[in-house]
Short mmCIF file of C-alpha atoms and ligand atoms in Angstrom, two decimals:
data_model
loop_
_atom_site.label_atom_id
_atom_site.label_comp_id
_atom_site.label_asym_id
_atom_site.label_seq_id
_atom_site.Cartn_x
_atom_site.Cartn_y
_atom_site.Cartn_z
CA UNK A 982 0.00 0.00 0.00
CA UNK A 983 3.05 2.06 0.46
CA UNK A 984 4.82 1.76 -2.22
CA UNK A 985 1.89 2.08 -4.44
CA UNK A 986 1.40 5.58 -2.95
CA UNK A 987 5.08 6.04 -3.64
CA UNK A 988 4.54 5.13 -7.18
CA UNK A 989 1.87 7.12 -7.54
CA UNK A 990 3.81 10.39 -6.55
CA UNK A 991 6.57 9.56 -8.78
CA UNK A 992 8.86 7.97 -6.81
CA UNK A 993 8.92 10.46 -4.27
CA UNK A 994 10.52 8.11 -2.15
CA UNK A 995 13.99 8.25 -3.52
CA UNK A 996 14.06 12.06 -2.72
CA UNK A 997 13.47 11.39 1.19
CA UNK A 998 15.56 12.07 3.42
CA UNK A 999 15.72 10.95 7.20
CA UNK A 1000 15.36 14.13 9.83
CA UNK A 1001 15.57 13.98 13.63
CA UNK A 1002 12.34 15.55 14.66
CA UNK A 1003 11.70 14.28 17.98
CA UNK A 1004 14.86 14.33 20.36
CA UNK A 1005 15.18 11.15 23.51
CA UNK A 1006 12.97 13.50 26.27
CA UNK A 1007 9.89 14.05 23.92
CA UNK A 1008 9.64 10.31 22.92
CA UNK A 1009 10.63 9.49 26.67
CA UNK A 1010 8.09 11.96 27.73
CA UNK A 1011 5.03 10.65 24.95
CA UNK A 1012 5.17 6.74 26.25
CA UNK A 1013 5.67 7.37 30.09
CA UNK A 1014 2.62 9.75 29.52
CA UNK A 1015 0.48 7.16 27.58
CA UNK A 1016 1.20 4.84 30.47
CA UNK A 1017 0.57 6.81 33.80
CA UNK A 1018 -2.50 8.19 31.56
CA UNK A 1019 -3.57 4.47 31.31
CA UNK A 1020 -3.12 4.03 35.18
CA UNK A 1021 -4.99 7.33 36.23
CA UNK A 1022 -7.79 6.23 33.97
CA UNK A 1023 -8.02 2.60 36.00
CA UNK A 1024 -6.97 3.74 39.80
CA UNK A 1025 -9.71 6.71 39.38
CA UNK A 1026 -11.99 4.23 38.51
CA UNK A 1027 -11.67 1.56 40.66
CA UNK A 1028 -11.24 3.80 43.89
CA UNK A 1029 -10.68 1.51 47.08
CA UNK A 1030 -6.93 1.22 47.96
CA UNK A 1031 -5.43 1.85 44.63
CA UNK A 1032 -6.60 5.44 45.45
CA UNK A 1033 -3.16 5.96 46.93
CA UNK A 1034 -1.97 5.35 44.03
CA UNK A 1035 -3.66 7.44 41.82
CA UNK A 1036 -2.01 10.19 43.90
CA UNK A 1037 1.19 8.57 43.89
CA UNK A 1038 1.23 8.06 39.55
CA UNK A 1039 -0.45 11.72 39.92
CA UNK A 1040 2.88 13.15 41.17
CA UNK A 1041 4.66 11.60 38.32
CA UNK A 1042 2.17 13.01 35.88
CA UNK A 1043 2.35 16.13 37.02
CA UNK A 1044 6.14 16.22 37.14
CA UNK A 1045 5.98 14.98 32.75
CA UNK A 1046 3.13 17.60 32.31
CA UNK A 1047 5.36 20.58 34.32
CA UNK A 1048 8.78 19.43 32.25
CA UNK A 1049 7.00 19.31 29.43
CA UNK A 1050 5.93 22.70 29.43
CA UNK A 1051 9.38 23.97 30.33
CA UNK A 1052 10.65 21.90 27.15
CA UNK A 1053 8.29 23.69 25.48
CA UNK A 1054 10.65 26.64 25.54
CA UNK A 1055 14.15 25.17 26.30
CA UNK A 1056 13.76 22.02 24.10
CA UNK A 1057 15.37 21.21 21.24
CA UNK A 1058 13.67 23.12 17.57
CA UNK A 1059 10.51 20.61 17.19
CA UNK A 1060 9.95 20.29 20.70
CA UNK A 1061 9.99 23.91 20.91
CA UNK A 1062 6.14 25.50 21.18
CA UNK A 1063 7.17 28.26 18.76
CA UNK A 1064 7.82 25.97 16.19
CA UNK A 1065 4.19 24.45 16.23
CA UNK A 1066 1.98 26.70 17.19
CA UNK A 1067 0.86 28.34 14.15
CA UNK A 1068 -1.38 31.24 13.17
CA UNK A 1069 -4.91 30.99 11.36
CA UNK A 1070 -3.97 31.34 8.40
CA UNK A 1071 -2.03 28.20 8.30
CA UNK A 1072 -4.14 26.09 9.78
CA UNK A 1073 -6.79 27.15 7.35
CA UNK A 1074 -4.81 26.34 4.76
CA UNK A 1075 -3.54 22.95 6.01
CA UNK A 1076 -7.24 21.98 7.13
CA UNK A 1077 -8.49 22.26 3.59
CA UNK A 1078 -6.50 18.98 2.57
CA UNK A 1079 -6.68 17.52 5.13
CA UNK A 1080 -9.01 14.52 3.68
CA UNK A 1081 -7.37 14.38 0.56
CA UNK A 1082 -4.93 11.41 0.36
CA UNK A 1083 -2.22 13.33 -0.98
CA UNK A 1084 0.48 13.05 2.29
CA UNK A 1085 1.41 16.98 3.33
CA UNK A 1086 4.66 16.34 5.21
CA UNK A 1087 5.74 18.59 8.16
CA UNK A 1088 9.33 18.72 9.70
CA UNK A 1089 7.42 18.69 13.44
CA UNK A 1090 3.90 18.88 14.15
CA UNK A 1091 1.54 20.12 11.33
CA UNK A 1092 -0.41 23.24 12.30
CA UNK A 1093 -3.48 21.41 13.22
CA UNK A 1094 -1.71 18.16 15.21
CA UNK A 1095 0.14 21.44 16.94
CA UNK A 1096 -2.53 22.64 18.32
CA UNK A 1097 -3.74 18.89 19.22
CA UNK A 1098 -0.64 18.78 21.39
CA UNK A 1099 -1.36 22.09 23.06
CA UNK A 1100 -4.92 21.06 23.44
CA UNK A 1101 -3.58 17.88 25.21
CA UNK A 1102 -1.00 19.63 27.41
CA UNK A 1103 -4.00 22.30 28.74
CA UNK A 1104 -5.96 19.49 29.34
CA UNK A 1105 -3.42 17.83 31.04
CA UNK A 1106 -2.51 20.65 33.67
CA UNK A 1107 -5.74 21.29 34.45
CA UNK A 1108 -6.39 17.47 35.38
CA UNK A 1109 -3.60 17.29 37.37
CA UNK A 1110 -3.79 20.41 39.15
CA UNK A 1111 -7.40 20.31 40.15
CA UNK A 1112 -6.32 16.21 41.34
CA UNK A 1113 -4.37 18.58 43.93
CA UNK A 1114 -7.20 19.64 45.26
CA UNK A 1115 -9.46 17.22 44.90
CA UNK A 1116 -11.49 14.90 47.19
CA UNK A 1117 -13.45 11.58 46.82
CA UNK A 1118 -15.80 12.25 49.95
CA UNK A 1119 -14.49 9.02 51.00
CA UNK A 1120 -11.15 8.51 52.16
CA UNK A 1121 -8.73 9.87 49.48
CA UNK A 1122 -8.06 13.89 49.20
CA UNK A 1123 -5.50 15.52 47.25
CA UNK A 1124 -2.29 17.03 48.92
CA UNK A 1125 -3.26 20.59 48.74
CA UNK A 1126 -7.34 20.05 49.64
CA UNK A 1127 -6.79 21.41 52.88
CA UNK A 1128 -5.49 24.55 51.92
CA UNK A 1129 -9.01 25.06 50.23
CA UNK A 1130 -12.86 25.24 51.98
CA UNK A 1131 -14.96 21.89 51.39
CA UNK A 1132 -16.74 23.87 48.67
CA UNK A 1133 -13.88 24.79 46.89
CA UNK A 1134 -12.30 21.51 46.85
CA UNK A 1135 -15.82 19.54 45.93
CA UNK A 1136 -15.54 22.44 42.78
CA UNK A 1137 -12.54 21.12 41.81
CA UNK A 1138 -13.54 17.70 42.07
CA UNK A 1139 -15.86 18.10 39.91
CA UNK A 1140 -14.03 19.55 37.27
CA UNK A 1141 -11.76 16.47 37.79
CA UNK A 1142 -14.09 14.40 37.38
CA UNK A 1143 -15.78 15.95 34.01
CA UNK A 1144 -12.11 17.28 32.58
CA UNK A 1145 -11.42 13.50 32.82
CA UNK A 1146 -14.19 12.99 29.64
CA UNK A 1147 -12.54 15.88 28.00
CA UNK A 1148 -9.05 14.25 27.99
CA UNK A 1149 -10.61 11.02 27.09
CA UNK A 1150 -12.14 12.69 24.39
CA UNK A 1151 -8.72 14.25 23.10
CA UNK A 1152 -6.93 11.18 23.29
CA UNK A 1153 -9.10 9.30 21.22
CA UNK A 1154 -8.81 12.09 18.91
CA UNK A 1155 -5.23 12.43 18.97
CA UNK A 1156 -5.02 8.09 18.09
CA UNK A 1157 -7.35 8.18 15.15
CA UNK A 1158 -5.76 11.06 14.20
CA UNK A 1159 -3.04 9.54 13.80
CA UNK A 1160 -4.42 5.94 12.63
CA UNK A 1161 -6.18 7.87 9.46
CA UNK A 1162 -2.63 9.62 8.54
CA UNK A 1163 -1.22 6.37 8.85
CA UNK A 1164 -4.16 4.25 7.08
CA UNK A 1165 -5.29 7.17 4.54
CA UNK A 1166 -3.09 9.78 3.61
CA UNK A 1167 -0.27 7.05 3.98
CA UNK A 1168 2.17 8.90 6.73
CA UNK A 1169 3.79 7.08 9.56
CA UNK A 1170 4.00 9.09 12.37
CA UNK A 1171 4.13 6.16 14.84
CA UNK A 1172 7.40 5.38 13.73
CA UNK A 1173 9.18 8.67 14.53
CA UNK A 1174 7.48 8.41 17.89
CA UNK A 1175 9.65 5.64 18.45
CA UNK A 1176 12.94 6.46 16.21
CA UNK A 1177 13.17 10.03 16.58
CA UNK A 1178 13.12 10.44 12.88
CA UNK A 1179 11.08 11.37 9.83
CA UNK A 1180 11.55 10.91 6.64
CA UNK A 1181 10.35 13.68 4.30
CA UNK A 1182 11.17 15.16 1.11
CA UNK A 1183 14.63 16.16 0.37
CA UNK A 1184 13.29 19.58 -0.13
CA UNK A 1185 11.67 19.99 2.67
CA UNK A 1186 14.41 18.24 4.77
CA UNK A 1187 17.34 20.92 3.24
CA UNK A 1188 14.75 23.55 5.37
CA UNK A 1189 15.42 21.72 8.83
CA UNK A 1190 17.23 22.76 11.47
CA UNK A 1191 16.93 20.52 14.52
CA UNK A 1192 18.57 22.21 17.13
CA UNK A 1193 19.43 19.38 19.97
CA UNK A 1194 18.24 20.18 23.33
CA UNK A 1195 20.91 18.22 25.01
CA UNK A 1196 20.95 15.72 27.65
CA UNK A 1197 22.25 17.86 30.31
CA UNK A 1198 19.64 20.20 29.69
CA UNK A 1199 16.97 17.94 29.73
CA UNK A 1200 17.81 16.32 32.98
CA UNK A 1201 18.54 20.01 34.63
CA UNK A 1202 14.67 20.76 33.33
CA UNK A 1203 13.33 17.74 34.55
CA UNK A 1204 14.86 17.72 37.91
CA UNK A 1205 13.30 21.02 38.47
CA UNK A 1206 9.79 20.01 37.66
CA UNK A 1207 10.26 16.80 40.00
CA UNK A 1208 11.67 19.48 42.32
CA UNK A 1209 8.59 21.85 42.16
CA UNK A 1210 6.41 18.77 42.27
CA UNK A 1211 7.80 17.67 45.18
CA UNK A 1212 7.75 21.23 47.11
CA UNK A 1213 4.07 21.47 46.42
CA UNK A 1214 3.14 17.93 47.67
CA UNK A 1215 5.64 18.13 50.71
CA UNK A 1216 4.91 21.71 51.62
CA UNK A 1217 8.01 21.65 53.60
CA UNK A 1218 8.06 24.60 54.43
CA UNK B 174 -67.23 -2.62 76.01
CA UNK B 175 -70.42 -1.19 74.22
CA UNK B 176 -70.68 -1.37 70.79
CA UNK B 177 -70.30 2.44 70.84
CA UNK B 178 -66.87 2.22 72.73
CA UNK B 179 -65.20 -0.30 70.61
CA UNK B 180 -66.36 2.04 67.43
CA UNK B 181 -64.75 4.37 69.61
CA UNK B 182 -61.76 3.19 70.50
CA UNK B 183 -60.87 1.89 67.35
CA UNK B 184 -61.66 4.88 65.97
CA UNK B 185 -59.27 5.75 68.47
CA UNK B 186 -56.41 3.47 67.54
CA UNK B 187 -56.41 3.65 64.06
CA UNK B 188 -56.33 7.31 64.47
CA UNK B 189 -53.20 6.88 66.81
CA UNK B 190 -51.87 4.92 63.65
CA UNK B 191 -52.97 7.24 61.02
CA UNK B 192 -50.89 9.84 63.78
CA UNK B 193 -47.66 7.45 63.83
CA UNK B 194 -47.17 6.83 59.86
CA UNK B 195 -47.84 10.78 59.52
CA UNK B 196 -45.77 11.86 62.09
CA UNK B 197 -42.84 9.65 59.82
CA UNK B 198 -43.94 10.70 57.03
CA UNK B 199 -43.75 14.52 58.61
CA UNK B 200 -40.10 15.23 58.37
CA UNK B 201 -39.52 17.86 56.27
CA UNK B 202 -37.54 16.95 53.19
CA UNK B 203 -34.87 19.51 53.85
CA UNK B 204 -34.59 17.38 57.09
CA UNK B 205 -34.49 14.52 55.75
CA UNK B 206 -31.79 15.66 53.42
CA UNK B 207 -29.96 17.05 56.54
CA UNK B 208 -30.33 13.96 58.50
CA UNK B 209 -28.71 11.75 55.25
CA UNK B 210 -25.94 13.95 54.58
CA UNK B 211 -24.92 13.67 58.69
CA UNK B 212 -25.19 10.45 58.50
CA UNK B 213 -22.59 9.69 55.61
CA UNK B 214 -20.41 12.76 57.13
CA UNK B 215 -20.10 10.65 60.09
CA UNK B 216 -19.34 7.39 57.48
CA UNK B 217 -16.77 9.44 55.80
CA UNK B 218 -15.40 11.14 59.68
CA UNK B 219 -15.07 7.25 60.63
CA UNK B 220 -13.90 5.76 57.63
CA UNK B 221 -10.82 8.26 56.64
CA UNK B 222 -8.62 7.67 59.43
CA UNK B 223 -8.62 3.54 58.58
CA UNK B 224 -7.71 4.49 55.20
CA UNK B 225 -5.01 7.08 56.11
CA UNK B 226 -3.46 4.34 58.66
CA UNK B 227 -3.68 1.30 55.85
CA UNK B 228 -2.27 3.03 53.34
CA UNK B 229 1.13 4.47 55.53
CA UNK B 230 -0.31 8.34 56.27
CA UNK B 231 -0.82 7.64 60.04
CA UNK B 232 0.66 5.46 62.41
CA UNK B 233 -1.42 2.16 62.40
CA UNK B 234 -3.74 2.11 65.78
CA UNK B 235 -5.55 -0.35 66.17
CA UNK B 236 -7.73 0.41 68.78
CA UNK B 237 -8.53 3.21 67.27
CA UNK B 238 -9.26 1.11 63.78
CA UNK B 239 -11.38 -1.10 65.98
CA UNK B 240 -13.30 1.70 67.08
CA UNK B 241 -14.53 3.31 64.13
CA UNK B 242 -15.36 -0.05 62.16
CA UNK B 243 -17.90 -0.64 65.06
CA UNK B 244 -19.13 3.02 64.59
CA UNK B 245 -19.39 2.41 61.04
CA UNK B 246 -21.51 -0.91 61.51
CA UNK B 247 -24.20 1.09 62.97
CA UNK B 248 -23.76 4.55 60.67
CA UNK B 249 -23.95 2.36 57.86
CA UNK B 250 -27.77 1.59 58.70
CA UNK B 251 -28.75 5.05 59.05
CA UNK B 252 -28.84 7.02 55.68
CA UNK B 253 -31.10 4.58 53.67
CA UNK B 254 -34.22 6.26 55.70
CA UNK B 255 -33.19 9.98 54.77
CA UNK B 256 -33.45 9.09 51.07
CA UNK B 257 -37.32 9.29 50.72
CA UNK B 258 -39.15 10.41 47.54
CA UNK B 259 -40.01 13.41 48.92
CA UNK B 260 -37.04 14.97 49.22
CA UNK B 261 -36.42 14.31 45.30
CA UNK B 262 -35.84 17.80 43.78
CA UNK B 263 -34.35 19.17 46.98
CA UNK B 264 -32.18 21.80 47.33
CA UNK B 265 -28.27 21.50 48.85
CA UNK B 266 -28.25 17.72 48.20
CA UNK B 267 -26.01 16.00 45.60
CA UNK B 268 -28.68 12.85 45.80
CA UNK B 269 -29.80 12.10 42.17
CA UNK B 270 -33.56 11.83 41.68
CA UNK B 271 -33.10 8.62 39.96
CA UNK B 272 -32.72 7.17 43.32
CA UNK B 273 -36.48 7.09 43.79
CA UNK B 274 -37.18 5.31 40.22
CA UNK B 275 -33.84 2.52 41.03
CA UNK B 276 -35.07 2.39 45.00
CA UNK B 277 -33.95 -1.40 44.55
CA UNK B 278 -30.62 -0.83 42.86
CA UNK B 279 -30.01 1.86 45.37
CA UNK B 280 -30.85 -0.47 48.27
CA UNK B 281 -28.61 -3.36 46.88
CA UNK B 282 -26.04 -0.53 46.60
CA UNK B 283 -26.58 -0.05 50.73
CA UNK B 284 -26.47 -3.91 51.61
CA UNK B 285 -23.26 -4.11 49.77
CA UNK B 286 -21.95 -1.55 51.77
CA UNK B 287 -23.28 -2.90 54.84
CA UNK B 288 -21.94 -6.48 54.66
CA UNK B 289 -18.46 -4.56 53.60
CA UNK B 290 -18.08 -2.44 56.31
CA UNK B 291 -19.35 -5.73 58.83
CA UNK B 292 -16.12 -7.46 57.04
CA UNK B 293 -14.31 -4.29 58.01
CA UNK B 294 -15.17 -4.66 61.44
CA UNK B 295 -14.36 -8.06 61.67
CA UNK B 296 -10.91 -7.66 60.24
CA UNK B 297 -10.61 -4.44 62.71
CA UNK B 298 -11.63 -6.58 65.56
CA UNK B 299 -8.33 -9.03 65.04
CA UNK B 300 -5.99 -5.83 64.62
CA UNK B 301 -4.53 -7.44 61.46
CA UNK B 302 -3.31 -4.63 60.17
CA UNK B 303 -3.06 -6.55 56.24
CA UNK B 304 -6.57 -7.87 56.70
CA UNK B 305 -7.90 -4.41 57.56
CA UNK B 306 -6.25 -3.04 54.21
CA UNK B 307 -8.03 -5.37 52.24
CA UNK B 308 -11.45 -4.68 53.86
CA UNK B 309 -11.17 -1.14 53.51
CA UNK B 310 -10.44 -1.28 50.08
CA UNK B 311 -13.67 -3.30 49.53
CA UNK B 312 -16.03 -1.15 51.99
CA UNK B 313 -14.47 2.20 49.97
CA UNK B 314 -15.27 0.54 46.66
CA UNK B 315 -18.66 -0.33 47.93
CA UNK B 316 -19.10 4.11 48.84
CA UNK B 317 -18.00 4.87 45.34
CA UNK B 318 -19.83 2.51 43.53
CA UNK B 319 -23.30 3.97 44.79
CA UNK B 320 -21.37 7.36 44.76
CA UNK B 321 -20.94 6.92 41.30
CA UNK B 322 -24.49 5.71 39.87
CA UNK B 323 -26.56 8.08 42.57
CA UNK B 324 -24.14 10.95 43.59
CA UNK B 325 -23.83 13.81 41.10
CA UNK B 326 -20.21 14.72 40.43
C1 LIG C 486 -3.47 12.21 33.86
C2 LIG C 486 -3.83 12.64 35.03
C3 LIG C 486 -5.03 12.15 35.77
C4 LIG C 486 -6.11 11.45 35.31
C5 LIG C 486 -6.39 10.92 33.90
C6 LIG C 486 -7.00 11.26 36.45
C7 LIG C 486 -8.19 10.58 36.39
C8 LIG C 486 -9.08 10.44 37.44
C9 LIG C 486 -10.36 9.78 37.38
C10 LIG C 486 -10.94 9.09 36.14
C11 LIG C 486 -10.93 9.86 38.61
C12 LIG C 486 -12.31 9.32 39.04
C13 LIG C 486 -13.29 10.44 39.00
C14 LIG C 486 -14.67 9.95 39.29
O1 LIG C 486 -14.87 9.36 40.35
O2 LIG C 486 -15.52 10.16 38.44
C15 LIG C 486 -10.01 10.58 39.47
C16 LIG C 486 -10.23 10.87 40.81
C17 LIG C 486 -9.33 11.51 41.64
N1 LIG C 486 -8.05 11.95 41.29
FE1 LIG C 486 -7.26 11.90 39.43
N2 LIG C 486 -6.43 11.83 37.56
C18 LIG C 486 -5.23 12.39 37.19
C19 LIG C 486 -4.32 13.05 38.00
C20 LIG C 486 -4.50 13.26 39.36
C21 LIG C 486 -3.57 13.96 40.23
C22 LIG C 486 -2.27 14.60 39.76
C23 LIG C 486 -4.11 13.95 41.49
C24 LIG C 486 -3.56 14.52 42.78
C25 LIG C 486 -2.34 14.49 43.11
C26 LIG C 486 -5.38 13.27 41.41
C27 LIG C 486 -6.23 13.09 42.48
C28 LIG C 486 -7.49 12.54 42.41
C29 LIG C 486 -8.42 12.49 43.52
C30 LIG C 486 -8.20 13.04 44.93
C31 LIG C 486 -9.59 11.86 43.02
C32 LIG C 486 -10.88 11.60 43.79
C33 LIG C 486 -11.85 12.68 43.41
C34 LIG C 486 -13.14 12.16 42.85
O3 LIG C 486 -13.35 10.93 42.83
O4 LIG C 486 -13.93 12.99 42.40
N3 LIG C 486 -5.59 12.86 40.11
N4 LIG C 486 -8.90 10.93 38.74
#
């Protein structure tokens, strides 16, 4: 099915090139989140003792979300939130062929699966910082509920509750998404999930400039979100 | 006893039962709503503390853990009678109406919960501290189930 595509653009395949697009913490970051995501979903469910936890895989959520964020402006070029979140205009324009089969490569995140992300991300923060708050009105309450009245906190847990549809909502979006690229318009983007790397055009590949966010810096980013995370829960002082 | 007095007196008693069911029946719903919500309060007052020692956020205590599960076997058979059909579109309360269309689901949903938190007591009344941790997980997943069909979010 591939290569007829290929074929049918003219061998288009001998002018790809491979490009790093995703760098170790994004792809790190995307499969420990689809995990812990899986877990909240079943330990919010099933209440009881795995309550503790949900709070316990919420602390490690909300340390991804928080670094995530921060890589969002100290990553390396795709990871970076200027490089994906575009204007009107060009989602406009990449919307309209959007169910044709022709493939549209992008270097990072289209304009629409850009906004996907941030939709995701907002999502995300709001989840796990209302969880904070939150109580069951059974035995289970969030590390910060006491700093709010009973009102405030049942608010919150309600929003945790319904947000929870939202998300799920999202990330069904965000998997046939990506099932119709892969099944329609013939683009693997499960691959470079895993890889790191795309292969697009060598036209469009000359125009990259993937910028490496570095090791160092990723483990100096994400040992201050685990460090925030852990101020906030603790509260020590 | 004259024919007259018996009319009378049973005129009298069934009066005195007309009086009784009434006087049940009487409560105001915002009462009733009151009286249901202090009742699972005082579930939720009892119940926290075993959960907080099981899962490592307070020093285990037994006694204590013994205590509340015997609370708890009693509080456990007091909210069903707050939940009446009068009190369905009530103010303040977080009770869903449906309640009063699914009485029998909802009262299946309160046996459950009862025979858990009797387990619960049991395993409090041994001290095992591992045997407690199991029954609370299956009393507090017998709260959220009913929480979760009856209680809006
Ligand atoms: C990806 C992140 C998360 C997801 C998907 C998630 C999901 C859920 C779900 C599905 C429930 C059950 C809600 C219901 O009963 O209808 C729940 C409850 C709860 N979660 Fe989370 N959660 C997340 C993060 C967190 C965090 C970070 C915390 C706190 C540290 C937290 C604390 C709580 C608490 C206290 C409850 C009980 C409140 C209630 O049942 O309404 N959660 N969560």
């Amino acid at each position: 099915m591939h290569g007829q595509r290929d074929a049918m653009q003219g061998g288009a395949a001998h002018d790809e090139r491979p490009v790093r697009v995703w760098d170790v913490p994004v792809r790190l970051f995307h499969w420990a989140l689809a995990g812990f995501f899986a877990f909240q979903f079943w330990s919010g469910e099933t209440g009881g003792n795995a309550m503790q936890w949900h709070l316990y895989a919420g602390y490690g959520v909300l340390s991804l979300v928080l670094f995530r964020i921060l890589w969002g402006f100290f990553g390396s070029t795709y990871a970076r939130f200027a490089s994906f979140a575009r204007g009107p205009a060009a989602c406009l324009r990449y919307a309209r062929q959007l169910f044709s089969r022709r493939p549209v490569p992008s270097l990072g995140h289209n304009p629409l699966g850009g906004w996907m992300v941030l939709a995701m991300l907002g999502a995300l923060a709001l989840q796990t910082v209302t969880g904070l708050f939150a109580n069951d009105q059974i035995a289970t309450q969030g590390p910060l509920a006491d700093l709010v009245s009973d009102a405030w906190s049942d608010r919150l847990s309600s929003v945790h509750a319904w947000n929870f549809y939202v998300l799920l909502g999202l990330v069904s979006l965000h998997i046939v998404a990506v099932l119709y690229y892969r099944l329609v318009k013939g683009q693997n983007l499960i691959g470079p999930m895993f890889s790191g790397v795309k292969r697009v055009p060598a036209k469009l590949a000359e125009s990259a400039a993937p910028r490496p966010g570095g090791a160092w810096r990723a483990l100096i980013v994400f040992a201050a979100a685990l460090l925030a995370v852990y101020l906030v829960v603790q509260r020590p002082f | 006893m004259t024919k007259k007095n018996l009319a009378l007196n049973l005129l009298a008693a069934a009066s005195a039962a007309c009086f009784a069911a009434s006087a049940l029946a009487q409560h105001k719903p915002e009462d009733l709503v009151k009286h249901r919500q202090a009742a699972m309060s005082l579930m939720g007052w009892y119940f926290g503390p075993i959960g907080a020692m099981v899962n490592n956020k307070m020093p285990f205590d037994a006694k204590l853990a013994a205590r509340n599960a015997g609370y708890l076997v009693t509080l456990s058979r007091m909210p069903l009678e707050g939940f009446d059909p009068s009190t369905s579109g009530a103010k303040n309360t977080k009770a869903k109406d449906k309640i009063y269309l699914e009485m029998d689901k909802f009262k299946r949903h309160m046996e459950k919960m009862q025979t858990e938190v009797d387990k619960l007591d049991k395993a409090a009344q041994t001290g095992n501290e591992a045997d407690i941790k199991v029954a609370f997980g299956n009393a507090a997943k017998s709260c959220k189930s009913c929480h979760d069909d009856f209680r809006a979010k």
